[in-house]
mmCIF file of C-alpha atoms and ligand atoms in Angstrom:
data_model
loop_
_atom_site.group_PDB
_atom_site.id
_atom_site.type_symbol
_atom_site.label_atom_id
_atom_site.label_comp_id
_atom_site.label_asym_id
_atom_site.label_seq_id
_atom_site.Cartn_x
_atom_site.Cartn_y
_atom_site.Cartn_z
ATOM 1 C CA MET A 1495 -0.415 -0.078 0.077
ATOM 2 C CA ARG A 1496 1.438 3.582 -0.843
ATOM 3 C CA ASN A 1497 1.250 6.825 1.317
ATOM 4 C CA GLU A 1498 0.261 10.115 1.217
ATOM 5 C CA THR A 1499 3.192 11.601 -0.763
ATOM 6 C CA GLU A 1500 3.486 7.945 -3.438
ATOM 7 C CA ILE A 1501 -0.011 8.959 -4.568
ATOM 8 C CA ILE A 1502 -0.061 12.728 -4.802
ATOM 9 C CA ASP A 1503 2.945 11.721 -6.609
ATOM 10 C CA LEU A 1504 1.861 9.405 -8.673
ATOM 11 C CA VAL A 1505 -1.410 10.752 -9.944
ATOM 12 C CA THR A 1506 0.786 14.247 -10.349
ATOM 13 C CA LYS A 1507 2.852 12.546 -13.086
ATOM 14 C CA ARG A 1508 0.332 10.798 -14.268
ATOM 15 C CA LEU A 1509 -2.002 13.788 -15.474
ATOM 16 C CA GLY A 1510 1.451 15.157 -16.283
ATOM 17 C CA GLY A 1511 1.739 17.635 -13.975
ATOM 18 C CA GLN A 1512 2.770 21.145 -13.336
ATOM 19 C CA ARG A 1513 5.890 22.307 -10.771
ATOM 20 C CA GLY A 1514 5.614 25.895 -12.525
ATOM 21 C CA GLY A 1515 7.939 28.250 -13.899
ATOM 22 C CA LEU A 1516 8.857 27.076 -17.811
ATOM 23 C CA PRO A 1517 9.042 24.205 -17.862
ATOM 24 C CA GLU A 1518 11.081 21.954 -20.534
ATOM 25 C CA GLY A 1519 8.805 22.351 -24.340
ATOM 26 C CA VAL A 1520 5.611 23.785 -22.542
ATOM 27 C CA ARG A 1521 5.586 27.503 -22.445
ATOM 28 C CA LEU A 1522 3.420 28.340 -19.821
ATOM 29 C CA ASP A 1523 4.687 32.112 -18.409
ATOM 30 C CA TRP A 1524 1.499 32.203 -16.772
ATOM 31 C CA LEU A 1525 1.866 29.782 -14.273
ATOM 32 C CA ARG A 1526 3.638 31.427 -11.621
ATOM 33 C CA LEU A 1527 4.549 27.927 -8.659
ATOM 34 C CA GLY A 1528 2.100 24.722 -10.039
ATOM 35 C CA LEU A 1529 2.337 21.799 -7.515
ATOM 36 C CA GLY A 1530 3.907 21.286 -4.931
ATOM 37 C CA ASP A 1531 2.754 23.728 -1.929
ATOM 38 C CA ASP A 1532 0.342 24.983 0.223
ATOM 39 C CA ALA A 1533 -1.307 26.737 -2.942
ATOM 40 C CA ALA A 1534 -1.102 27.385 -7.025
ATOM 41 C CA VAL A 1535 0.487 31.055 -7.653
ATOM 42 C CA ILE A 1536 -1.314 31.682 -11.191
ATOM 43 C CA ASN A 1537 -0.382 35.382 -12.844
ATOM 44 C CA THR A 1538 -3.967 36.313 -15.326
ATOM 45 C CA GLY A 1539 -1.994 38.483 -17.220
ATOM 46 C CA GLY A 1540 -3.947 41.645 -16.274
ATOM 47 C CA ARG A 1541 -2.933 45.269 -15.746
ATOM 48 C CA ARG A 1542 -4.633 47.894 -13.906
ATOM 49 C CA ARG A 1543 -6.758 49.927 -15.618
ATOM 50 C CA SER A 1544 -5.905 53.623 -14.059
ATOM 51 C CA THR A 1545 -2.135 52.628 -13.397
ATOM 52 C CA GLY A 1546 -1.118 50.209 -16.223
ATOM 53 C CA SER A 1547 0.735 48.122 -13.682
ATOM 54 C CA PRO A 1548 0.182 44.524 -13.294
ATOM 55 C CA THR A 1549 -2.504 43.465 -12.095
ATOM 56 C CA ASP A 1550 -1.602 41.181 -8.337
ATOM 57 C CA ASP A 1551 -1.132 37.374 -8.745
ATOM 58 C CA LEU A 1552 -3.868 34.145 -8.228
ATOM 59 C CA VAL A 1553 -3.398 32.288 -5.417
ATOM 60 C CA LEU A 1554 -5.161 28.576 -6.016
ATOM 61 C CA SER A 1555 -6.220 25.907 -3.495
ATOM 62 C CA CYS A 1556 -8.282 23.039 -2.462
ATOM 63 C CA ASP A 1557 -9.533 21.329 0.399
ATOM 64 C CA GLN A 1558 -11.736 18.243 1.583
ATOM 65 C CA PHE A 1559 -13.635 16.887 4.305
ATOM 66 C CA LEU A 1560 -14.840 14.123 4.418
ATOM 67 C CA GLU A 1561 -17.415 12.704 7.114
ATOM 68 C CA GLY A 1562 -15.959 9.603 9.335
ATOM 69 C CA VAL A 1563 -11.812 10.748 7.859
ATOM 70 C CA HIS A 1564 -11.766 14.545 9.244
ATOM 71 C CA PHE A 1565 -14.935 14.933 11.480
ATOM 72 C CA LEU A 1566 -18.757 13.240 12.542
ATOM 73 C CA PRO A 1567 -21.668 14.028 12.364
ATOM 74 C CA SER A 1568 -22.763 12.056 15.803
ATOM 75 C CA LEU A 1569 -19.793 14.420 17.574
ATOM 76 C CA HIS A 1570 -19.113 17.261 15.654
ATOM 77 C CA GLN A 1571 -22.119 20.208 15.044
ATOM 78 C CA PRO A 1572 -22.906 20.970 11.719
ATOM 79 C CA ASP A 1573 -21.767 24.761 11.925
ATOM 80 C CA ALA A 1574 -19.214 23.624 13.298
ATOM 81 C CA ILE A 1575 -18.547 21.871 10.578
ATOM 82 C CA GLY A 1576 -18.813 24.405 7.675
ATOM 83 C CA TYR A 1577 -16.763 26.422 9.771
ATOM 84 C CA LYS A 1578 -14.395 24.730 9.772
ATOM 85 C CA ALA A 1579 -14.458 23.377 5.270
ATOM 86 C CA LEU A 1580 -14.561 27.148 5.123
ATOM 87 C CA ALA A 1581 -10.857 27.749 7.339
ATOM 88 C CA ARG A 1582 -8.638 24.769 6.435
ATOM 89 C CA ALA A 1583 -9.189 25.326 2.599
ATOM 90 C CA THR A 1584 -8.123 29.187 4.050
ATOM 91 C CA SER A 1585 -5.365 28.136 5.902
ATOM 92 C CA ASP A 1586 -3.109 27.981 3.153
ATOM 93 C CA LEU A 1587 -4.467 31.228 1.150
ATOM 94 C CA ALA A 1588 -2.396 32.079 5.303
ATOM 95 C CA ALA A 1589 0.537 29.870 4.407
ATOM 96 C CA MET A 1590 1.519 31.434 1.396
ATOM 97 C CA GLY A 1591 1.263 34.701 2.158
ATOM 98 C CA ALA A 1592 -2.204 35.450 -0.064
ATOM 99 C CA ARG A 1593 -5.774 37.729 1.173
ATOM 100 C CA PRO A 1594 -8.109 35.890 0.220
ATOM 101 C CA ARG A 1595 -11.439 36.370 -1.691
ATOM 102 C CA PHE A 1596 -13.719 33.892 -3.025
ATOM 103 C CA PHE A 1597 -14.507 30.115 -2.707
ATOM 104 C CA LEU A 1598 -16.252 26.988 -4.616
ATOM 105 C CA VAL A 1599 -17.544 24.502 -2.272
ATOM 106 C CA THR A 1600 -18.491 21.096 -3.654
ATOM 107 C CA LEU A 1601 -21.259 19.266 -1.300
ATOM 108 C CA ALA A 1602 -23.004 15.621 -1.236
ATOM 109 C CA LEU A 1603 -24.880 14.325 2.215
ATOM 110 C CA GLN A 1604 -28.077 12.324 2.783
ATOM 111 C CA PRO A 1605 -30.917 13.821 1.482
ATOM 112 C CA SER A 1606 -32.083 13.404 5.710
ATOM 113 C CA ARG A 1607 -29.260 16.286 6.585
ATOM 114 C CA THR A 1608 -30.974 18.250 3.434
ATOM 115 C CA GLY A 1609 -33.322 20.964 6.061
ATOM 116 C CA GLU A 1610 -31.720 21.786 9.310
ATOM 117 C CA TRP A 1611 -28.629 20.189 9.261
ATOM 118 C CA LEU A 1612 -28.034 22.405 6.574
ATOM 119 C CA GLU A 1613 -29.373 25.256 7.197
ATOM 120 C CA GLN A 1614 -26.127 25.531 10.462
ATOM 121 C CA PHE A 1615 -24.213 24.188 8.181
ATOM 122 C CA ALA A 1616 -24.867 26.847 5.687
ATOM 123 C CA GLY A 1617 -24.194 29.363 8.362
ATOM 124 C CA GLY A 1618 -21.279 27.525 10.031
ATOM 125 C CA ILE A 1619 -19.268 28.684 6.688
ATOM 126 C CA ARG A 1620 -20.755 31.902 6.803
ATOM 127 C CA ARG A 1621 -19.342 32.893 9.327
ATOM 128 C CA ALA A 1622 -16.356 31.923 8.471
ATOM 129 C CA ALA A 1623 -16.635 33.916 4.716
ATOM 130 C CA ARG A 1624 -17.526 37.081 6.976
ATOM 131 C CA GLU A 1625 -14.376 36.899 8.928
ATOM 132 C CA PHE A 1626 -12.121 35.935 6.143
ATOM 133 C CA GLY A 1627 -13.713 38.834 3.932
ATOM 134 C CA MET A 1628 -14.329 35.425 1.647
ATOM 135 C CA THR A 1629 -17.072 35.566 -1.435
ATOM 136 C CA LEU A 1630 -19.414 32.357 -2.324
ATOM 137 C CA ILE A 1631 -18.394 32.188 -6.785
ATOM 138 C CA GLY A 1632 -19.855 28.566 -7.425
ATOM 139 C CA GLY A 1633 -19.905 24.461 -6.324
ATOM 140 C CA ASP A 1634 -21.899 22.008 -6.720
ATOM 141 C CA THR A 1635 -24.379 19.517 -5.406
ATOM 142 C CA SER A 1636 -25.568 15.635 -5.315
ATOM 143 C CA ALA A 1637 -27.902 13.232 -2.970
ATOM 144 C CA SER A 1638 -24.704 10.393 -1.312
ATOM 145 C CA PRO A 1639 -24.648 8.236 1.503
ATOM 146 C CA LYS A 1640 -21.704 10.429 3.240
ATOM 147 C CA ILE A 1641 -21.290 14.025 3.482
ATOM 148 C CA ALA A 1642 -18.911 14.404 1.933
ATOM 149 C CA ILE A 1643 -17.414 18.649 1.210
ATOM 150 C CA SER A 1644 -14.287 20.055 -1.124
ATOM 151 C CA ILE A 1645 -14.092 23.947 -1.098
ATOM 152 C CA THR A 1646 -11.760 25.072 -3.607
ATOM 153 C CA VAL A 1647 -11.045 28.894 -2.039
ATOM 154 C CA GLY A 1648 -8.234 32.361 -4.203
ATOM 155 C CA GLY A 1649 -6.621 34.450 -3.653
ATOM 156 C CA VAL A 1650 -4.337 37.436 -4.130
ATOM 157 C CA THR A 1651 -0.963 38.347 -3.267
ATOM 158 C CA ARG A 1652 1.378 40.781 -4.046
ATOM 159 C CA LEU A 1653 3.210 39.267 -7.215
ATOM 160 C CA ASP A 1654 6.297 37.715 -6.483
ATOM 161 C CA HIS A 1655 5.423 38.032 -2.795
ATOM 162 C CA ALA A 1656 4.181 34.106 -1.924
ATOM 163 C CA LEU A 1657 5.896 33.106 0.675
ATOM 164 C CA THR A 1658 7.150 29.401 -0.614
ATOM 165 C CA ARG A 1659 7.582 26.171 1.278
ATOM 166 C CA SER A 1660 10.217 26.278 -0.998
ATOM 167 C CA GLY A 1661 12.591 29.163 -0.656
ATOM 168 C CA ALA A 1662 14.468 28.360 3.204
ATOM 169 C CA ARG A 1663 18.376 28.079 3.871
ATOM 170 C CA ALA A 1664 21.315 27.527 5.661
ATOM 171 C CA GLY A 1665 20.996 29.668 8.647
ATOM 172 C CA ASP A 1666 17.225 30.996 8.217
ATOM 173 C CA SER A 1667 15.813 30.919 11.893
ATOM 174 C CA VAL A 1668 12.514 28.459 12.057
ATOM 175 C CA PHE A 1669 9.867 30.277 14.058
ATOM 176 C CA VAL A 1670 6.655 29.188 14.485
ATOM 177 C CA SER A 1671 3.228 30.489 15.732
ATOM 178 C CA GLY A 1672 0.855 30.431 18.652
ATOM 179 C CA THR A 1673 0.113 26.768 20.258
ATOM 180 C CA LEU A 1674 1.109 23.840 19.201
ATOM 181 C CA GLY A 1675 -1.020 20.564 20.109
ATOM 182 C CA GLY A 1676 -4.246 21.720 21.014
ATOM 183 C CA ALA A 1677 -6.219 20.848 18.379
ATOM 184 C CA GLN A 1678 -5.383 17.223 19.042
ATOM 185 C CA LEU A 1679 -5.976 18.029 23.498
ATOM 186 C CA GLY A 1680 -9.455 19.308 22.104
ATOM 187 C CA LEU A 1681 -10.218 16.091 20.124
ATOM 188 C CA ALA A 1682 -8.501 13.949 22.284
ATOM 189 C CA CYS A 1683 -10.981 15.201 25.188
ATOM 190 C CA LEU A 1684 -14.003 15.693 22.242
ATOM 191 C CA THR A 1685 -13.008 11.394 21.856
ATOM 192 C CA ALA A 1686 -12.218 10.009 24.843
ATOM 193 C CA ARG A 1687 -14.048 6.796 26.780
ATOM 194 C CA PRO A 1688 -15.799 7.294 29.304
ATOM 195 C CA LYS A 1689 -16.654 10.382 27.909
ATOM 196 C CA LEU A 1690 -15.394 14.021 29.683
ATOM 197 C CA THR A 1691 -18.525 16.732 30.697
ATOM 198 C CA ARG A 1692 -18.364 19.501 29.090
ATOM 199 C CA ASN A 1693 -16.976 21.219 31.993
ATOM 200 C CA GLN A 1694 -13.693 19.154 32.010
ATOM 201 C CA ILE A 1695 -13.124 19.474 28.339
ATOM 202 C CA PRO A 1696 -10.741 22.858 27.956
ATOM 203 C CA LYS A 1697 -12.475 24.829 26.539
ATOM 204 C CA GLU A 1698 -9.691 26.474 24.250
ATOM 205 C CA SER A 1699 -8.830 23.770 23.057
ATOM 206 C CA LEU A 1700 -12.816 22.461 22.214
ATOM 207 C CA GLU A 1701 -12.756 25.777 19.980
ATOM 208 C CA ARG A 1702 -8.928 24.823 19.019
ATOM 209 C CA HIS A 1703 -10.111 21.472 17.214
ATOM 210 C CA LEU A 1704 -13.666 22.985 15.945
ATOM 211 C CA ARG A 1705 -12.821 26.235 14.628
ATOM 212 C CA PRO A 1706 -9.219 26.981 14.096
ATOM 213 C CA ARG A 1707 -7.009 30.689 14.249
ATOM 214 C CA ILE A 1708 -6.390 30.827 10.386
ATOM 215 C CA ARG A 1709 -3.098 32.549 10.705
ATOM 216 C CA LEU A 1710 -4.132 35.514 7.711
ATOM 217 C CA ALA A 1711 -2.813 39.128 8.461
ATOM 218 C CA LEU A 1712 0.290 36.605 9.895
ATOM 219 C CA GLY A 1713 0.575 35.071 6.378
ATOM 220 C CA GLN A 1714 0.595 38.391 4.372
ATOM 221 C CA TRP A 1715 2.672 40.189 6.976
ATOM 222 C CA LEU A 1716 5.709 37.772 6.609
ATOM 223 C CA ALA A 1717 4.430 37.696 2.765
ATOM 224 C CA GLY A 1718 4.721 41.769 2.303
ATOM 225 C CA SER A 1719 2.112 41.295 0.645
ATOM 226 C CA GLY A 1720 -0.831 43.661 2.656
ATOM 227 C CA GLU A 1721 0.684 46.842 3.797
ATOM 228 C CA VAL A 1722 4.171 46.793 5.181
ATOM 229 C CA ARG A 1723 5.406 45.864 1.455
ATOM 230 C CA THR A 1724 9.353 44.076 3.182
ATOM 231 C CA LYS A 1725 9.144 39.908 2.518
ATOM 232 C CA ILE A 1726 10.423 38.910 5.604
ATOM 233 C CA ALA A 1727 10.140 35.104 5.612
ATOM 234 C CA SER A 1728 11.721 33.313 3.687
ATOM 235 C CA ALA A 1729 9.263 30.086 3.857
ATOM 236 C CA ALA A 1730 6.512 28.368 4.678
ATOM 237 C CA ILE A 1731 3.147 26.150 5.710
ATOM 238 C CA ASP A 1732 0.248 26.286 7.886
ATOM 239 C CA ILE A 1733 0.388 23.442 10.212
ATOM 240 C CA SER A 1734 -2.247 21.313 9.032
ATOM 241 C CA ASP A 1735 0.024 18.019 9.258
ATOM 242 C CA GLY A 1736 1.656 17.510 12.294
ATOM 243 C CA LEU A 1737 5.020 20.320 12.903
ATOM 244 C CA SER A 1738 7.262 17.075 12.856
ATOM 245 C CA THR A 1739 5.884 16.297 9.045
ATOM 246 C CA ASP A 1740 5.102 19.738 7.971
ATOM 247 C CA LEU A 1741 9.106 20.342 9.105
ATOM 248 C CA HIS A 1742 10.040 17.838 6.818
ATOM 249 C CA HIS A 1743 8.073 19.692 3.844
ATOM 250 C CA ILE A 1744 9.547 22.557 4.233
ATOM 251 C CA CYS A 1745 12.278 20.555 4.468
ATOM 252 C CA HIS A 1746 12.386 18.493 1.421
ATOM 253 C CA SER A 1747 10.307 20.882 -1.185
ATOM 254 C CA SER A 1748 14.042 23.427 0.181
ATOM 255 C CA ARG A 1749 16.580 21.012 -0.099
ATOM 256 C CA VAL A 1750 17.836 22.037 3.536
ATOM 257 C CA ASP A 1751 17.743 20.166 7.183
ATOM 258 C CA ALA A 1752 16.723 21.027 10.069
ATOM 259 C CA ARG A 1753 17.630 21.571 13.794
ATOM 260 C CA ILE A 1754 14.109 22.343 15.750
ATOM 261 C CA PHE A 1755 14.574 22.959 20.641
ATOM 262 C CA ALA A 1756 12.221 21.095 22.366
ATOM 263 C CA PRO A 1757 11.916 23.285 25.360
ATOM 264 C CA GLN A 1758 11.787 25.862 22.508
ATOM 265 C CA ILE A 1759 8.570 24.706 21.776
ATOM 266 C CA PRO A 1760 5.081 26.360 22.885
ATOM 267 C CA THR A 1761 3.217 23.009 23.915
ATOM 268 C CA VAL A 1762 -0.494 23.732 24.766
ATOM 269 C CA ASN A 1763 -1.163 23.717 28.529
ATOM 270 C CA ILE A 1764 -3.217 20.951 29.583
ATOM 271 C CA PRO A 1765 -5.343 21.304 32.479
ATOM 272 C CA PRO A 1766 -3.548 19.053 36.277
ATOM 273 C CA ALA A 1767 -7.613 18.089 36.705
ATOM 274 C CA ILE A 1768 -7.289 16.223 32.190
ATOM 275 C CA ARG A 1769 -4.038 15.280 33.238
ATOM 276 C CA ARG A 1770 -4.906 12.853 35.951
ATOM 277 C CA LEU A 1771 -7.955 11.588 34.801
ATOM 278 C CA PRO A 1772 -6.129 8.338 33.868
ATOM 279 C CA ARG A 1773 -8.027 8.246 30.306
ATOM 280 C CA MET A 1774 -6.106 10.873 29.907
ATOM 281 C CA ARG A 1775 -3.264 10.028 31.566
ATOM 282 C CA ARG A 1776 -0.946 8.854 27.909
ATOM 283 C CA ILE A 1777 -1.335 12.054 26.410
ATOM 284 C CA ASN A 1778 2.030 14.021 26.811
ATOM 285 C CA PRO A 1779 1.612 17.989 25.262
ATOM 286 C CA PHE A 1780 4.880 17.774 23.935
ATOM 287 C CA GLU A 1781 4.466 14.202 21.650
ATOM 288 C CA LEU A 1782 0.792 16.156 20.624
ATOM 289 C CA ALA A 1783 2.903 19.629 19.569
ATOM 290 C CA LEU A 1784 5.459 17.733 17.457
ATOM 291 C CA HIS A 1785 2.905 14.957 15.994
ATOM 292 C CA GLY A 1786 -0.661 16.703 16.638
ATOM 293 C CA GLY A 1787 -2.710 18.133 13.601
ATOM 294 C CA GLU A 1788 -5.263 20.522 12.460
ATOM 295 C CA ASP A 1789 -3.736 22.957 14.731
ATOM 296 C CA TYR A 1790 -4.000 25.092 11.661
ATOM 297 C CA GLU A 1791 -0.467 27.540 13.273
ATOM 298 C CA LEU A 1792 1.744 29.524 10.063
ATOM 299 C CA LEU A 1793 5.844 27.637 10.558
ATOM 300 C CA PHE A 1794 8.126 30.245 8.468
ATOM 301 C CA THR A 1795 11.800 30.575 8.547
ATOM 302 C CA VAL A 1796 13.171 34.271 8.484
ATOM 303 C CA PRO A 1797 17.104 34.914 6.803
ATOM 304 C CA ARG A 1798 19.416 35.685 9.418
ATOM 305 C CA ARG A 1799 19.475 40.240 8.745
ATOM 306 C CA LEU A 1800 15.362 40.135 8.605
ATOM 307 C CA ALA A 1801 15.202 38.020 12.461
ATOM 308 C CA ALA A 1802 15.727 41.125 14.248
ATOM 309 C CA ARG A 1803 12.290 42.204 13.019
ATOM 310 C CA ILE A 1804 10.203 39.239 14.707
ATOM 311 C CA PRO A 1805 8.549 40.691 16.990
ATOM 312 C CA SER A 1806 7.214 38.206 20.684
ATOM 313 C CA HIS A 1807 4.404 38.522 19.527
ATOM 314 C CA TYR A 1808 2.728 39.531 16.074
ATOM 315 C CA LYS A 1809 -0.999 40.710 16.841
ATOM 316 C CA GLY A 1810 -2.001 39.450 20.035
ATOM 317 C CA VAL A 1811 0.076 36.318 18.701
ATOM 318 C CA LYS A 1812 2.567 34.569 20.100
ATOM 319 C CA LEU A 1813 5.658 34.015 17.937
ATOM 320 C CA SER A 1814 8.511 31.648 18.610
ATOM 321 C CA ARG A 1815 11.740 31.140 17.633
ATOM 322 C CA ILE A 1816 12.219 27.261 17.586
ATOM 323 C CA GLY A 1817 15.302 25.948 15.718
ATOM 324 C CA GLU A 1818 17.245 26.590 12.189
ATOM 325 C CA ILE A 1819 17.843 25.206 9.199
ATOM 326 C CA VAL A 1820 20.636 23.822 8.063
ATOM 327 C CA ALA A 1821 22.362 23.062 5.045
ATOM 328 C CA ARG A 1822 22.017 19.310 3.898
ATOM 329 C CA PRO A 1823 25.101 17.112 3.100
ATOM 330 C CA ARG A 1824 24.938 16.682 -1.042
ATOM 331 C CA GLN A 1825 24.788 13.081 -1.377
ATOM 332 C CA LYS A 1826 21.985 13.278 1.703
ATOM 333 C CA LYS A 1827 18.459 12.690 -1.152
ATOM 334 C CA SER A 1828 16.089 12.943 1.924
ATOM 335 C CA ALA A 1829 15.977 15.837 4.717
ATOM 336 C CA ARG A 1830 16.909 15.077 7.486
ATOM 337 C CA VAL A 1831 15.372 16.832 10.575
ATOM 338 C CA GLU A 1832 17.005 16.705 14.162
ATOM 339 C CA LEU A 1833 15.495 17.950 18.197
ATOM 340 C CA VAL A 1834 17.355 18.402 20.190
ATOM 341 C CA ASP A 1835 16.622 18.303 24.695
ATOM 342 C CA SER A 1836 17.835 20.419 27.062
ATOM 343 C CA ALA A 1837 20.408 19.071 27.513
ATOM 344 C CA GLY A 1838 21.647 19.363 24.062
ATOM 345 C CA ARG A 1839 22.038 15.194 22.862
ATOM 346 C CA ALA A 1840 20.271 15.435 18.999
ATOM 347 C CA ILE A 1841 17.579 12.863 17.844
ATOM 348 C CA PRO A 1842 16.502 12.559 14.148
ATOM 349 C CA LEU A 1843 12.962 13.211 14.328
ATOM 350 C CA LYS A 1844 10.285 10.964 11.647
ATOM 351 C CA PRO A 1845 7.305 12.357 10.399
ATOM 352 C CA GLN A 1846 4.968 11.081 11.898
ATOM 353 C CA GLY A 1847 2.381 13.771 11.717
ATOM 354 C CA TRP A 1848 -1.199 12.983 10.099
ATOM 355 C CA ASP A 1849 -1.082 11.012 6.286
ATOM 356 C CA SER A 1850 -4.618 9.637 5.740
ATOM 357 C CA PHE A 1851 -3.354 5.896 3.983
ATOM 358 C CA ARG A 1852 -0.896 4.769 6.207
ATOM 359 C CA ARG A 1853 -1.921 2.279 8.148
ATOM 360 C CA ASP A 1854 -1.292 2.148 11.784
ATOM 361 C CA ARG A 1855 -3.962 5.091 12.056
HETATM 362 MG MG1 LIG B 528 -0.569 23.762 3.533
#
C-alpha cells in the first residue's frame, strides 16, 4: 500500500502536473507556481486600468472534508463542520501570504440532512466567509450516503510575494506561531471514553479543534503582501498535519535540513484536572505539539538579517523561534530534522503527523 506522498507523486506523474516556471518544451508563462506547495500561483496577465501596472497574482487551493475521515456528525455540530471546512481550505492561502477573495463549494450529503442540518452548516460557512472576507462564487451539490465537502479557495498576492515551501536556506531561523497541540487535545477530550463532561474539556482546546484560528494577517505580514511591503519570511507552511511532518515538507522542498530545540516548542497547557484522569494520562503535551495536526498555525523561516524584525507577538499571536535551518550534505537525498533536548542531545525527528493512507491509524 502506498503512503500519501507516493500517491500524490503517482497521480502527479500520470496527470502530467506542472511545478511552475517554464518547463522544457511547454510554455506556461501564466504559471508562477504549480504543484508541491500550499497553493498554486497564477499570473493572470491583467493590467490595472488606472496605472497600467500588472495586477496581483491569483492564488488557488482546494481541500476536502469528509464524514468518517475528518469529522463525525455524531460528534461535530453542523455549524462547526461548515466553519472548519472553509477555515482549513483558507489556511493554505494564509500559508502563502495571500489575501482571500472567493470560494467554491461542492457538497454531497444525505437527503435527510437537507433541512436543519444544512441550515446550520451553511451558517458556519457564512460566518467563516465573513470573517475571512470571502465570497461564494460557485459550486455543486449531490445526494450521497456520506457527507463530502470540497472547497476551492482563491486569493490574491502582490507579484512575487507568495510564501513558498521552497525558500528556506541554511542559517535561517525557524519560527512557529501560537501554541501547538491544542486542536489534538480538544479532539482527544471529545473522543475520550468514558466520556468527559463539557465542563471537564478545556474550552480553548475544544475551540481550536472545532473552529481553528487561521493566521491570515500574519501570513500577509510575513509575505509583505499587505501594507508592509518587505517580505520577511523565506518559506512558510500552515501546520495542518503536525509540526514533525510539516517541517519535513519545508526541508524537502527547500533541499535543506533543520534542527529544532525541544524547550522552545510552545506546547499547550493541559489542565491538572484533565491530566489526573486515568483515560487521559497517556496524553503528552510534547507529543501533541510535535505530531498533532490541525492547529493551522504558521511554521516559517526567516533569514538571519531579518530575524530581529520578528516580535514576541504579532497582533496578539505569540511567535516562537524554535530552531534553525542547516545545510544538507550534498550526497543526502532525504531531509533530516533533528530534535535537540535541554541537555543538548540530538535525536532524529521522523515525520509522524497526519497521513490518511498510513496503516497504523
Ligand atoms: Mg497547507
